[in-house]
Amino acid sequence: MKYIQVKMMALLLCLMATINGNAQRVASSPDYIKALTSEWDGERFDDGRPKVSDALLSRLKKIRIEEAWGYLRQRGFNNQYEGGWKIIHPEGVMTGRVVTAQYVPLRPDLKEYVKLQGAKEKRDTIGGSNSWPIEILVNGDVYVADGYGRIIDGTLIGSNLGNAIYANSKNGVVFDGGIRDLGGLLEIEGFNGWYRDEDPSYLMEQMLTTINAPIRIGRATVMPGDVVLANRHGTIFIPSHLVAQLVISSEVVALRDEFGFQRLREKTYTAGQIDTRWTDEIKADFLDWLKKYPDAKLPMTRKELNDYIANSRYYQP
C-alpha cells in the first residue's frame, strides 16, 4: 500500500510539473503525454503517444462495442463510450491511435495568442490552425476533435482537409461537431468519419486551442494515445495499456458465444444453463471444444489462447 501511495504521489508531481511547463503550448509535450499514459510500458511515438501495434488494431475491428464497454466498466472506466453519430460510411469499422484536438467558440485575443504560440512551435500560420492536428498525423492515427457539438460556422473539415487527413493517416475522424462538403468526403476511398451533422458554412466562429491534451467527446473522456473502436453502434475510447487484454478477453467471449449458440442448436443445454454462470461440466465441454477448434479460424494464436485460459480463474477446476 505504501509503495502504491508513493507511486501515485510521484505521478501527481510529474503531472503538475508537466502541466505547468506546458500551460502555454498548443501541442502537449512528449513528457506530458508520457505522464498521462504512464501505465503504458511499450513502444512510443516521438510525440510520446503509446504505439499500440497494427496487429492489435486489426483484431480490435472484430470486437463488439458491448464487449469492449463491459471490459472497461469492470475496470472502473465508466465514461469511454459515445453514440448518436452520423457516419460517412455506416457499414465501416474504424480503429486507430487517437490524436486529440480541442476547439472553442472564437475569441479574437485568444486566437491571436494561439497563432503566435503556433509560430513558436514552427506550425504553418498562413492557413487556418485547424490544419495543425492534420499535419502531425501518421499512419494508423484517428483525428478526434472536441467541437462541442457545433455545426453552423463550426465545420471542422471539408473535402480538401479530408484528403489531407487520409493521405497522412490512411484512416478517418471522430468529430463532436460538423463537417462540410459531404459529397466530396464520400469520394475519398478508404476515408470514414463519425460526426454530428453537415452544413455548407466554413469554419468561421470556432478556433483551435490544444492538440494532444485530454478532451471530452460527448459523455466520454479521451486521451492522446487512446485507441478508438468506431462502428455503426458508436465509438469507444480505450486506454492504451488495456487494449491487448481487452482484445483477447473479448475474443474469448466471442468463442464462448459461438460454443453456446452451437450447443443450444444441438439442444445439449438449455438457454438457462448457457445464460448463467457455467457449471464445471459446461466449462469442461467448452475447453474440449476449444481444443478441437481449427487454428486457422482462431482470432488469436493458439499460444495466446492457451495462456489466457491458463491464467483465468474462471476456467480452472
XYZ file of N, CA and C in Angstrom, residues 44-54 57 61 94-100 132-144 162 164-175 190-192 194 211-212 223-228:
174
model
N 6.732 3.855 -28.025
C 6.034 5.128 -28.161
C 6.457 5.856 -29.440
N 5.581 6.755 -29.892
C 5.936 7.652 -30.973
C 6.816 8.780 -30.422
N 7.431 9.536 -31.310
C 8.281 10.645 -30.881
C 7.499 11.682 -30.075
N 6.188 11.810 -30.340
C 5.388 12.787 -29.598
C 4.965 12.281 -28.218
N 5.376 11.043 -27.874
C 5.078 10.491 -26.559
C 3.887 9.565 -26.517
N 3.088 9.528 -27.562
C 1.897 8.673 -27.552
C 2.268 7.189 -27.609
N 1.527 6.349 -26.888
C 1.756 4.905 -26.970
C 1.548 4.390 -28.389
N 2.412 3.455 -28.803
C 2.335 2.902 -30.158
C 1.739 1.496 -30.079
N 0.433 1.429 -29.937
C -0.265 0.142 -29.952
C -0.092 -0.471 -31.339
N 0.160 -1.767 -31.396
C 0.548 -2.411 -32.656
C -0.578 -2.425 -33.679
N -0.188 -2.439 -34.952
C -1.149 -2.551 -36.043
C -1.933 -3.856 -35.947
N -4.746 -3.386 -33.567
C -5.766 -2.529 -34.168
C -6.632 -3.320 -35.136
N -10.997 -4.531 -34.640
C -12.111 -4.249 -35.546
C -13.234 -5.278 -35.425
N -13.792 1.297 -37.923
C -12.519 2.014 -37.868
C -11.880 1.838 -36.497
N -10.596 1.536 -36.500
C -9.800 1.556 -35.275
C -8.550 2.382 -35.534
N -7.969 2.922 -34.485
C -6.738 3.680 -34.660
C -6.290 4.337 -33.372
N -5.080 4.900 -33.434
C -4.486 5.580 -32.285
C -4.902 7.050 -32.325
N -5.374 7.549 -31.201
C -6.023 8.855 -31.155
C -5.017 10.009 -31.118
N -5.272 10.996 -31.968
C -4.686 12.333 -31.858
C -5.845 13.260 -31.514
N -5.754 13.978 -30.409
C -6.865 14.819 -29.962
C -6.657 16.283 -30.336
N -3.437 22.177 -38.239
C -2.291 21.765 -37.423
C -2.386 20.326 -36.923
N -3.538 19.885 -36.406
C -3.588 18.471 -35.992
C -3.386 17.519 -37.179
N -3.834 17.921 -38.345
C -3.729 17.064 -39.532
C -2.280 16.872 -39.936
N -1.474 17.918 -39.764
C -0.075 17.873 -40.194
C 0.749 16.872 -39.396
N 0.324 16.519 -38.193
C 1.124 15.605 -37.361
C 0.626 14.170 -37.404
N -0.447 13.904 -38.131
C -0.981 12.553 -38.213
C 0.002 11.615 -38.909
N 0.052 10.374 -38.423
C 0.844 9.333 -39.068
C -0.061 8.138 -39.330
N 0.445 7.194 -40.085
C -0.354 6.037 -40.483
C -0.951 5.324 -39.266
N -2.257 5.087 -39.310
C -2.938 4.402 -38.216
C -3.558 5.328 -37.192
N -3.341 6.648 -37.318
C -3.938 7.598 -36.386
C -5.400 7.855 -36.730
N -6.161 8.264 -35.727
C -7.523 8.769 -35.919
C -7.589 10.149 -35.279
N -8.004 11.133 -36.061
C -8.118 12.508 -35.598
C -9.451 12.647 -34.854
N -9.365 12.918 -33.532
C -10.549 13.033 -32.681
C -10.622 14.472 -32.162
N -10.123 16.632 -45.659
C -10.378 15.197 -45.600
C -9.347 14.411 -46.388
N -6.310 15.423 -47.007
C -5.048 15.539 -46.280
C -5.006 14.573 -45.097
N -6.125 14.443 -44.395
C -6.191 13.506 -43.268
C -5.918 12.093 -43.738
N -6.581 11.699 -44.830
C -6.405 10.326 -45.297
C -4.998 10.100 -45.847
N -4.420 11.112 -46.488
C -3.059 10.962 -47.014
C -2.064 10.697 -45.898
N -2.256 11.332 -44.739
C -1.318 11.180 -43.625
C -1.595 9.951 -42.760
N -2.865 9.632 -42.562
C -3.221 8.601 -41.579
C -3.740 7.313 -42.191
N -4.196 7.364 -43.456
C -4.894 6.224 -44.069
C -6.051 5.778 -43.183
N -6.702 6.765 -42.547
C -7.757 6.479 -41.590
C -8.791 7.578 -41.652
N -9.497 7.839 -40.577
C -10.568 8.815 -40.610
C -10.633 9.663 -39.366
N -11.856 10.127 -39.016
C -12.025 11.110 -37.951
C -13.220 10.756 -37.070
N -13.171 11.293 -35.848
C -14.332 11.327 -34.954
C -14.454 12.782 -34.511
N -15.520 13.458 -34.938
C -15.697 14.884 -34.659
C -16.987 15.125 -33.892
N -11.560 4.833 -48.762
C -10.897 4.402 -47.529
C -11.117 5.340 -46.358
N -11.590 6.549 -46.615
C -11.796 7.536 -45.557
C -13.170 7.332 -44.912
N -13.241 7.538 -43.593
C -14.522 7.463 -42.908
C -14.554 8.494 -41.793
N -17.051 9.907 -38.178
C -18.173 9.950 -37.261
C -18.328 11.416 -36.868
N -3.733 20.609 -28.882
C -3.536 19.359 -29.612
C -2.920 18.360 -28.637
N -3.452 17.151 -28.667
C -2.944 16.049 -27.827
C -2.971 16.362 -26.330
N -8.068 10.577 -24.217
C -6.674 10.963 -24.013
C -5.878 10.728 -25.292
N -4.841 11.537 -25.521
C -3.948 11.247 -26.645
C -3.317 9.873 -26.462
N -3.318 9.071 -27.516
C -2.761 7.732 -27.408
C -3.775 6.667 -27.066
N -5.015 7.075 -26.703
C -6.083 6.092 -26.591
C -6.249 5.399 -27.938
N -6.916 4.266 -27.924
C -7.274 3.592 -29.165
C -8.790 3.656 -29.295
N -9.275 4.047 -30.475
C -10.707 4.153 -30.689
C -11.203 2.976 -31.518
